[in-house]
mmCIF file of N, CA, C and O and ligand atoms in Angstrom:
data_model
loop_
_atom_site.group_PDB
_atom_site.id
_atom_site.type_symbol
_atom_site.label_atom_id
_atom_site.label_comp_id
_atom_site.label_asym_id
_atom_site.label_seq_id
_atom_site.Cartn_x
_atom_site.Cartn_y
_atom_site.Cartn_z
ATOM 1 N N MET A 16 96.369 91.714 87.158
ATOM 2 C CA MET A 16 96.818 91.871 88.536
ATOM 3 C C MET A 16 97.894 90.831 88.829
ATOM 4 O O MET A 16 97.776 89.689 88.430
ATOM 5 N N ARG A 17 98.899 91.269 89.542
ATOM 6 C CA ARG A 17 99.993 90.383 89.929
ATOM 7 C C ARG A 17 100.177 90.446 91.433
ATOM 8 O O ARG A 17 100.022 91.486 92.058
ATOM 9 N N ARG A 18 100.526 89.309 91.993
ATOM 10 C CA ARG A 18 100.751 89.204 93.432
ATOM 11 C C ARG A 18 102.224 89.495 93.724
ATOM 12 O O ARG A 18 103.113 89.009 93.043
ATOM 13 N N ILE A 19 102.453 90.306 94.758
ATOM 14 C CA ILE A 19 103.822 90.657 95.112
ATOM 15 C C ILE A 19 103.931 90.768 96.625
ATOM 16 O O ILE A 19 102.972 91.151 97.304
ATOM 17 N N ASP A 20 105.087 90.403 97.153
ATOM 18 C CA ASP A 20 105.333 90.490 98.592
ATOM 19 C C ASP A 20 106.329 91.615 98.843
ATOM 20 O O ASP A 20 107.439 91.587 98.312
ATOM 21 N N TYR A 21 105.901 92.606 99.622
ATOM 22 C CA TYR A 21 106.777 93.729 99.950
ATOM 23 C C TYR A 21 106.762 93.913 101.460
ATOM 24 O O TYR A 21 105.703 94.129 102.051
ATOM 25 N N LYS A 22 107.913 93.792 102.077
ATOM 26 C CA LYS A 22 108.073 93.926 103.524
ATOM 27 C C LYS A 22 107.105 93.020 104.296
ATOM 28 O O LYS A 22 106.479 93.434 105.271
ATOM 29 N N GLY A 23 106.970 91.793 103.823
ATOM 30 C CA GLY A 23 106.167 90.809 104.531
ATOM 31 C C GLY A 23 104.671 90.903 104.305
ATOM 32 O O GLY A 23 103.911 90.103 104.832
ATOM 33 N N GLU A 24 104.232 91.861 103.511
ATOM 34 C CA GLU A 24 102.813 92.005 103.184
ATOM 35 C C GLU A 24 102.616 91.623 101.721
ATOM 36 O O GLU A 24 103.462 91.905 100.876
ATOM 37 N N GLU A 25 101.478 91.007 101.443
ATOM 38 C CA GLU A 25 101.205 90.608 100.081
ATOM 39 C C GLU A 25 100.226 91.598 99.447
ATOM 40 O O GLU A 25 99.239 91.988 100.074
ATOM 41 N N TYR A 26 100.531 91.999 98.212
ATOM 42 C CA TYR A 26 99.704 92.970 97.497
ATOM 43 C C TYR A 26 99.387 92.453 96.112
ATOM 44 O O TYR A 26 100.150 91.694 95.534
ATOM 45 N N LEU A 27 98.247 92.918 95.583
ATOM 46 C CA LEU A 27 97.915 92.684 94.184
ATOM 47 C C LEU A 27 98.114 94.007 93.462
ATOM 48 O O LEU A 27 97.573 95.037 93.890
ATOM 49 N N ILE A 28 98.896 93.998 92.410
ATOM 50 C CA ILE A 28 99.187 95.241 91.706
ATOM 51 C C ILE A 28 98.938 95.095 90.208
ATOM 52 O O ILE A 28 99.096 94.018 89.646
ATOM 53 N N HIS A 29 98.543 96.194 89.597
ATOM 54 C CA HIS A 29 98.450 96.267 88.139
ATOM 55 C C HIS A 29 99.836 96.605 87.616
ATOM 56 O O HIS A 29 100.567 97.377 88.239
ATOM 57 N N THR A 30 100.176 96.047 86.491
ATOM 58 C CA THR A 30 101.500 96.295 85.932
ATOM 59 C C THR A 30 101.375 96.683 84.467
ATOM 60 O O THR A 30 100.357 96.401 83.827
ATOM 61 N N ARG A 31 102.409 97.343 83.961
ATOM 62 C CA ARG A 31 102.488 97.684 82.544
ATOM 63 C C ARG A 31 103.907 97.418 82.054
ATOM 64 O O ARG A 31 104.870 97.572 82.806
ATOM 65 N N SER A 32 104.013 97.064 80.811
ATOM 66 C CA SER A 32 105.322 96.843 80.210
ATOM 67 C C SER A 32 106.162 98.116 80.301
ATOM 68 O O SER A 32 105.661 99.222 80.051
ATOM 69 N N GLY A 33 107.419 97.959 80.684
ATOM 70 C CA GLY A 33 108.336 99.084 80.781
ATOM 71 C C GLY A 33 108.319 99.789 82.124
ATOM 72 O O GLY A 33 109.087 100.717 82.358
ATOM 73 N N MET A 34 107.431 99.368 83.001
ATOM 74 C CA MET A 34 107.284 100.006 84.323
ATOM 75 C C MET A 34 108.197 99.328 85.345
ATOM 76 O O MET A 34 108.307 98.108 85.363
ATOM 77 N N ARG A 35 108.846 100.140 86.180
ATOM 78 C CA ARG A 35 109.623 99.561 87.281
ATOM 79 C C ARG A 35 108.654 99.049 88.346
ATOM 80 O O ARG A 35 107.584 99.629 88.563
ATOM 81 N N VAL A 36 109.066 98.023 89.030
ATOM 82 C CA VAL A 36 108.214 97.456 90.082
ATOM 83 C C VAL A 36 107.939 98.498 91.166
ATOM 84 O O VAL A 36 106.811 98.614 91.657
ATOM 85 N N ILE A 37 108.940 99.295 91.517
ATOM 86 C CA ILE A 37 108.753 100.297 92.571
ATOM 87 C C ILE A 37 107.674 101.312 92.163
ATOM 88 O O ILE A 37 106.890 101.772 92.999
ATOM 89 N N ASP A 38 107.580 101.621 90.881
ATOM 90 C CA ASP A 38 106.568 102.561 90.417
ATOM 91 C C ASP A 38 105.174 101.928 90.459
ATOM 92 O O ASP A 38 104.188 102.614 90.739
ATOM 93 N N ALA A 39 105.099 100.625 90.191
ATOM 94 C CA ALA A 39 103.818 99.925 90.306
ATOM 95 C C ALA A 39 103.349 99.938 91.761
ATOM 96 O O ALA A 39 102.169 100.149 92.040
ATOM 97 N N LEU A 40 104.275 99.740 92.688
ATOM 98 C CA LEU A 40 103.922 99.788 94.111
ATOM 99 C C LEU A 40 103.395 101.175 94.472
ATOM 100 O O LEU A 40 102.355 101.318 95.113
ATOM 101 N N ARG A 41 104.097 102.181 94.026
ATOM 102 C CA ARG A 41 103.708 103.556 94.354
ATOM 103 C C ARG A 41 102.360 103.922 93.738
ATOM 104 O O ARG A 41 101.588 104.666 94.335
ATOM 105 N N GLU A 42 102.073 103.405 92.558
ATOM 106 C CA GLU A 42 100.765 103.675 91.933
ATOM 107 C C GLU A 42 99.633 103.117 92.779
ATOM 108 O O GLU A 42 98.497 103.565 92.662
ATOM 109 N N HIS A 43 99.942 102.122 93.599
ATOM 110 C CA HIS A 43 98.934 101.528 94.467
ATOM 111 C C HIS A 43 99.033 102.079 95.892
ATOM 112 O O HIS A 43 98.544 101.465 96.843
ATOM 113 N N ASN A 44 99.686 103.226 96.010
ATOM 114 C CA ASN A 44 99.848 103.901 97.307
ATOM 115 C C ASN A 44 100.553 103.044 98.344
ATOM 116 O O ASN A 44 100.285 103.152 99.538
ATOM 117 N N ILE A 45 101.431 102.183 97.863
ATOM 118 C CA ILE A 45 102.272 101.393 98.753
ATOM 119 C C ILE A 45 103.565 102.177 98.907
ATOM 120 O O ILE A 45 104.266 102.429 97.910
ATOM 121 N N ALA A 46 103.861 102.595 100.123
ATOM 122 C CA ALA A 46 104.994 103.481 100.363
ATOM 123 C C ALA A 46 106.314 102.742 100.163
ATOM 124 O O ALA A 46 106.832 102.129 101.083
ATOM 125 N N ALA A 47 106.809 102.794 98.962
ATOM 126 C CA ALA A 47 108.087 102.162 98.640
ATOM 127 C C ALA A 47 109.123 103.271 98.524
ATOM 128 O O ALA A 47 109.137 104.021 97.553
ATOM 129 N N THR A 48 109.948 103.385 99.537
ATOM 130 C CA THR A 48 110.935 104.455 99.547
ATOM 131 C C THR A 48 112.309 103.880 99.846
ATOM 132 O O THR A 48 112.449 102.788 100.385
ATOM 133 N N CYS A 49 113.310 104.652 99.496
ATOM 134 C CA CYS A 49 114.678 104.254 99.764
ATOM 135 C C CYS A 49 115.547 105.495 99.663
ATOM 136 O O CYS A 49 115.320 106.326 98.803
ATOM 137 N N ASP A 50 116.506 105.606 100.545
ATOM 138 C CA ASP A 50 117.395 106.759 100.473
ATOM 139 C C ASP A 50 118.776 106.343 99.985
ATOM 140 O O ASP A 50 119.755 107.024 100.215
ATOM 141 N N CYS A 51 118.846 105.240 99.297
ATOM 142 C CA CYS A 51 120.131 104.762 98.801
ATOM 143 C C CYS A 51 120.583 105.592 97.603
ATOM 144 O O CYS A 51 119.818 106.375 97.052
ATOM 145 N N ASP A 52 121.808 105.368 97.196
ATOM 146 C CA ASP A 52 122.330 106.089 96.036
ATOM 147 C C ASP A 52 122.299 105.213 94.780
ATOM 148 O O ASP A 52 122.844 105.579 93.758
ATOM 149 N N HIS A 53 121.687 104.066 94.871
ATOM 150 C CA HIS A 53 121.564 103.113 93.766
ATOM 151 C C HIS A 53 122.936 102.638 93.280
ATOM 152 O O HIS A 53 123.054 102.131 92.178
ATOM 153 N N LYS A 54 123.958 102.839 94.073
ATOM 154 C CA LYS A 54 125.303 102.428 93.664
ATOM 155 C C LYS A 54 125.981 101.642 94.770
ATOM 156 O O LYS A 54 125.800 100.453 94.895
ATOM 157 N N GLU A 55 126.732 102.356 95.594
ATOM 158 C CA GLU A 55 127.584 101.705 96.579
ATOM 159 C C GLU A 55 126.900 101.433 97.914
ATOM 160 O O GLU A 55 127.247 100.493 98.613
ATOM 161 N N ASN A 56 125.939 102.262 98.274
ATOM 162 C CA ASN A 56 125.406 102.213 99.636
ATOM 163 C C ASN A 56 123.953 101.774 99.719
ATOM 164 O O ASN A 56 123.196 102.296 100.519
ATOM 165 N N SER A 57 123.567 100.842 98.914
ATOM 166 C CA SER A 57 122.182 100.406 98.946
ATOM 167 C C SER A 57 121.891 99.601 100.203
ATOM 168 O O SER A 57 122.679 98.773 100.633
ATOM 169 N N THR A 58 120.739 99.875 100.768
ATOM 170 C CA THR A 58 120.287 99.094 101.909
ATOM 171 C C THR A 58 119.347 97.984 101.449
ATOM 172 O O THR A 58 118.959 97.143 102.242
ATOM 173 N N GLY A 59 118.957 98.036 100.193
ATOM 174 C CA GLY A 59 118.056 97.019 99.668
ATOM 175 C C GLY A 59 116.659 97.106 100.260
ATOM 176 O O GLY A 59 115.896 96.151 100.232
ATOM 177 N N VAL A 60 116.310 98.276 100.756
ATOM 178 C CA VAL A 60 115.028 98.440 101.437
ATOM 179 C C VAL A 60 113.848 98.303 100.467
ATOM 180 O O VAL A 60 112.731 98.054 100.891
ATOM 181 N N CYS A 61 114.097 98.414 99.191
ATOM 182 C CA CYS A 61 113.006 98.293 98.218
ATOM 183 C C CYS A 61 112.842 96.846 97.755
ATOM 184 O O CYS A 61 112.151 96.586 96.785
ATOM 185 N N LYS A 62 113.439 95.950 98.480
ATOM 186 C CA LYS A 62 113.404 94.524 98.115
ATOM 187 C C LYS A 62 111.973 93.991 98.111
ATOM 188 O O LYS A 62 111.202 94.257 99.016
ATOM 189 N N VAL A 63 111.654 93.241 97.078
ATOM 190 C CA VAL A 63 110.356 92.571 96.987
ATOM 191 C C VAL A 63 110.593 91.098 96.695
ATOM 192 O O VAL A 63 111.643 90.712 96.200
ATOM 193 N N LYS A 64 109.592 90.301 97.027
ATOM 194 C CA LYS A 64 109.655 88.890 96.631
ATOM 195 C C LYS A 64 108.652 88.692 95.512
ATOM 196 O O LYS A 64 107.474 89.025 95.658
ATOM 197 N N TRP A 65 109.173 88.183 94.433
ATOM 198 C CA TRP A 65 108.366 87.998 93.240
ATOM 199 C C TRP A 65 108.243 86.499 92.984
ATOM 200 O O TRP A 65 109.241 85.788 93.079
ATOM 201 N N PRO A 66 107.028 86.014 92.663
ATOM 202 C CA PRO A 66 106.872 84.565 92.444
ATOM 203 C C PRO A 66 107.807 84.054 91.353
ATOM 204 O O PRO A 66 107.839 84.615 90.261
ATOM 205 N N LYS A 67 108.557 83.019 91.668
ATOM 206 C CA LYS A 67 109.535 82.502 90.713
ATOM 207 C C LYS A 67 108.878 81.998 89.429
ATOM 208 O O LYS A 67 109.473 82.089 88.360
ATOM 209 N N ASP A 68 107.646 81.504 89.536
ATOM 210 C CA ASP A 68 107.007 80.957 88.338
ATOM 211 C C ASP A 68 106.599 82.041 87.345
ATOM 212 O O ASP A 68 106.242 81.734 86.211
ATOM 213 N N THR A 69 106.646 83.302 87.757
ATOM 214 C CA THR A 69 106.359 84.383 86.816
ATOM 215 C C THR A 69 107.562 85.320 86.677
ATOM 216 O O THR A 69 107.421 86.476 86.273
ATOM 217 N N ALA A 70 108.731 84.808 86.996
ATOM 218 C CA ALA A 70 109.959 85.606 86.888
ATOM 219 C C ALA A 70 110.185 86.076 85.455
ATOM 220 O O ALA A 70 110.785 87.127 85.237
ATOM 221 N N PHE A 71 109.652 85.334 84.503
ATOM 222 C CA PHE A 71 109.840 85.709 83.096
ATOM 223 C C PHE A 71 109.160 87.028 82.748
ATOM 224 O O PHE A 71 109.441 87.622 81.699
ATOM 225 N N LEU A 72 108.277 87.503 83.604
ATOM 226 C CA LEU A 72 107.593 88.774 83.352
ATOM 227 C C LEU A 72 108.489 89.980 83.632
ATOM 228 O O LEU A 72 108.164 91.101 83.248
ATOM 229 N N LEU A 73 109.589 89.754 84.337
ATOM 230 C CA LEU A 73 110.501 90.839 84.701
ATOM 231 C C LEU A 73 111.802 90.730 83.917
ATOM 232 O O LEU A 73 112.209 89.639 83.514
ATOM 233 N N THR A 74 112.473 91.869 83.763
ATOM 234 C CA THR A 74 113.806 91.859 83.171
ATOM 235 C C THR A 74 114.725 91.036 84.074
ATOM 236 O O THR A 74 114.443 90.842 85.260
ATOM 237 N N ALA A 75 115.806 90.565 83.520
ATOM 238 C CA ALA A 75 116.761 89.773 84.295
ATOM 239 C C ALA A 75 117.371 90.619 85.413
ATOM 240 O O ALA A 75 117.500 91.837 85.272
ATOM 241 N N PRO A 76 117.712 89.995 86.533
ATOM 242 C CA PRO A 76 118.343 90.745 87.628
ATOM 243 C C PRO A 76 119.600 91.465 87.151
ATOM 244 O O PRO A 76 120.394 90.914 86.393
ATOM 245 N N THR A 77 119.751 92.696 87.603
ATOM 246 C CA THR A 77 120.915 93.503 87.225
ATOM 247 C C THR A 77 122.115 93.105 88.076
ATOM 248 O O THR A 77 121.978 92.445 89.116
ATOM 249 N N GLU A 78 123.268 93.560 87.647
ATOM 250 C CA GLU A 78 124.492 93.323 88.414
ATOM 251 C C GLU A 78 124.368 93.955 89.806
ATOM 252 O O GLU A 78 124.808 93.391 90.807
ATOM 253 N N PHE A 79 123.739 95.126 89.834
ATOM 254 C CA PHE A 79 123.531 95.829 91.104
ATOM 255 C C PHE A 79 122.660 94.989 92.048
ATOM 256 O O PHE A 79 122.962 94.847 93.234
ATOM 257 N N GLU A 80 121.600 94.399 91.530
ATOM 258 C CA GLU A 80 120.738 93.548 92.356
ATOM 259 C C GLU A 80 121.519 92.345 92.890
ATOM 260 O O GLU A 80 121.376 91.979 94.049
ATOM 261 N N ARG A 81 122.303 91.744 92.039
ATOM 262 C CA ARG A 81 123.080 90.575 92.469
ATOM 263 C C ARG A 81 124.080 90.962 93.558
ATOM 264 O O ARG A 81 124.310 90.210 94.490
ATOM 265 N N LYS A 82 124.622 92.162 93.442
ATOM 266 C CA LYS A 82 125.579 92.625 94.449
ATOM 267 C C LYS A 82 124.871 92.870 95.788
ATOM 268 O O LYS A 82 125.359 92.471 96.843
ATOM 269 N N VAL A 83 123.707 93.500 95.743
ATOM 270 C CA VAL A 83 122.989 93.866 96.969
ATOM 271 C C VAL A 83 122.298 92.654 97.590
ATOM 272 O O VAL A 83 122.355 92.450 98.803
ATOM 273 N N LEU A 84 121.662 91.838 96.765
ATOM 274 C CA LEU A 84 120.831 90.742 97.285
ATOM 275 C C LEU A 84 121.570 89.413 97.397
ATOM 276 O O LEU A 84 121.120 88.521 98.114
ATOM 277 N N GLY A 85 122.647 89.270 96.661
ATOM 278 C CA GLY A 85 123.394 88.011 96.717
ATOM 279 C C GLY A 85 122.534 86.835 96.291
ATOM 280 O O GLY A 85 121.817 86.902 95.296
ATOM 281 N N THR A 86 122.545 85.790 97.097
ATOM 282 C CA THR A 86 121.816 84.563 96.735
ATOM 283 C C THR A 86 120.303 84.713 96.847
ATOM 284 O O THR A 86 119.565 83.856 96.381
ATOM 285 N N GLU A 87 119.842 85.798 97.466
ATOM 286 C CA GLU A 87 118.384 86.018 97.541
ATOM 287 C C GLU A 87 117.769 86.155 96.159
ATOM 288 O O GLU A 87 116.582 85.865 95.980
ATOM 289 N N VAL A 88 118.554 86.594 95.190
ATOM 290 C CA VAL A 88 118.045 86.702 93.820
ATOM 291 C C VAL A 88 117.540 85.340 93.351
ATOM 292 O O VAL A 88 116.490 85.234 92.722
ATOM 293 N N ASP A 89 118.263 84.298 93.701
ATOM 294 C CA ASP A 89 117.871 82.950 93.288
ATOM 295 C C ASP A 89 116.626 82.455 94.013
ATOM 296 O O ASP A 89 116.018 81.475 93.619
ATOM 297 N N GLN A 90 116.244 83.141 95.090
ATOM 298 C CA GLN A 90 115.034 82.778 95.838
ATOM 299 C C GLN A 90 113.836 83.614 95.412
ATOM 300 O O GLN A 90 112.775 83.532 96.026
ATOM 301 N N GLY A 91 114.015 84.452 94.393
ATOM 302 C CA GLY A 91 112.894 85.233 93.878
ATOM 303 C C GLY A 91 112.854 86.674 94.367
ATOM 304 O O GLY A 91 111.901 87.390 94.080
ATOM 305 N N TYR A 92 113.872 87.095 95.105
ATOM 306 C CA TYR A 92 113.888 88.479 95.569
ATOM 307 C C TYR A 92 114.451 89.379 94.483
ATOM 308 O O TYR A 92 115.336 88.986 93.731
ATOM 309 N N ARG A 93 113.899 90.580 94.424
ATOM 310 C CA ARG A 93 114.353 91.591 93.476
ATOM 311 C C ARG A 93 114.385 92.942 94.158
ATOM 312 O O ARG A 93 113.695 93.158 95.155
ATOM 313 N N LEU A 94 115.159 93.856 93.585
ATOM 314 C CA LEU A 94 115.090 95.244 94.026
ATOM 315 C C LEU A 94 114.035 95.908 93.145
ATOM 316 O O LEU A 94 114.160 95.915 91.922
ATOM 317 N N SER A 95 113.014 96.448 93.773
ATOM 318 C CA SER A 95 111.909 96.993 92.982
ATOM 319 C C SER A 95 112.322 98.212 92.166
ATOM 320 O O SER A 95 111.657 98.570 91.204
ATOM 321 N N CYS A 96 113.429 98.851 92.544
ATOM 322 C CA CYS A 96 113.909 100.005 91.773
ATOM 323 C C CYS A 96 114.640 99.558 90.516
ATOM 324 O O CYS A 96 114.902 100.367 89.633
ATOM 325 N N GLN A 97 114.982 98.305 90.428
ATOM 326 C CA GLN A 97 115.770 97.791 89.297
ATOM 327 C C GLN A 97 114.942 96.905 88.367
ATOM 328 O O GLN A 97 115.186 96.888 87.158
ATOM 329 N N ALA A 98 114.032 96.158 88.925
ATOM 330 C CA ALA A 98 113.250 95.203 88.125
ATOM 331 C C ALA A 98 112.189 95.934 87.313
ATOM 332 O O ALA A 98 111.460 96.772 87.831
ATOM 333 N N ILE A 99 112.113 95.587 86.045
ATOM 334 C CA ILE A 99 111.189 96.237 85.104
ATOM 335 C C ILE A 99 110.299 95.175 84.478
ATOM 336 O O ILE A 99 110.773 94.094 84.098
ATOM 337 N N PHE A 100 109.016 95.495 84.352
ATOM 338 C CA PHE A 100 108.092 94.570 83.685
ATOM 339 C C PHE A 100 108.365 94.571 82.189
ATOM 340 O O PHE A 100 108.486 95.626 81.574
ATOM 341 N N LYS A 101 108.469 93.383 81.616
ATOM 342 C CA LYS A 101 108.720 93.267 80.171
ATOM 343 C C LYS A 101 107.469 93.663 79.399
ATOM 344 O O LYS A 101 106.369 93.528 79.858
HETATM 345 S S1 FES B 219 115.595 102.176 95.877
HETATM 346 FE FE1 FES B 219 117.358 101.763 97.075
HETATM 347 S S2 FES B 219 117.919 99.721 96.564
HETATM 348 FE FE2 FES B 219 116.143 100.145 95.418
#
């Protein structure tokens, strides 16, 4: 079980290697939705806060995440549609 913060609420989720964070949220019936195009018009609504001390469990932030989140990436925020469990 891993602790994750999504929209100000904290959840414990089961994870598997190769799984996107957004899919882990959905498996736990956490309504993680977004109507973005994953390219130019992202609202970043799938943003999660992931504990920095376990950042090594996720793939490195993508260029898209850095563009959408900016410096929030350095504070532990990720786009759940982009971050994948190693
Ligand atoms: S699903 Fe839209 S930014 Fe992640």
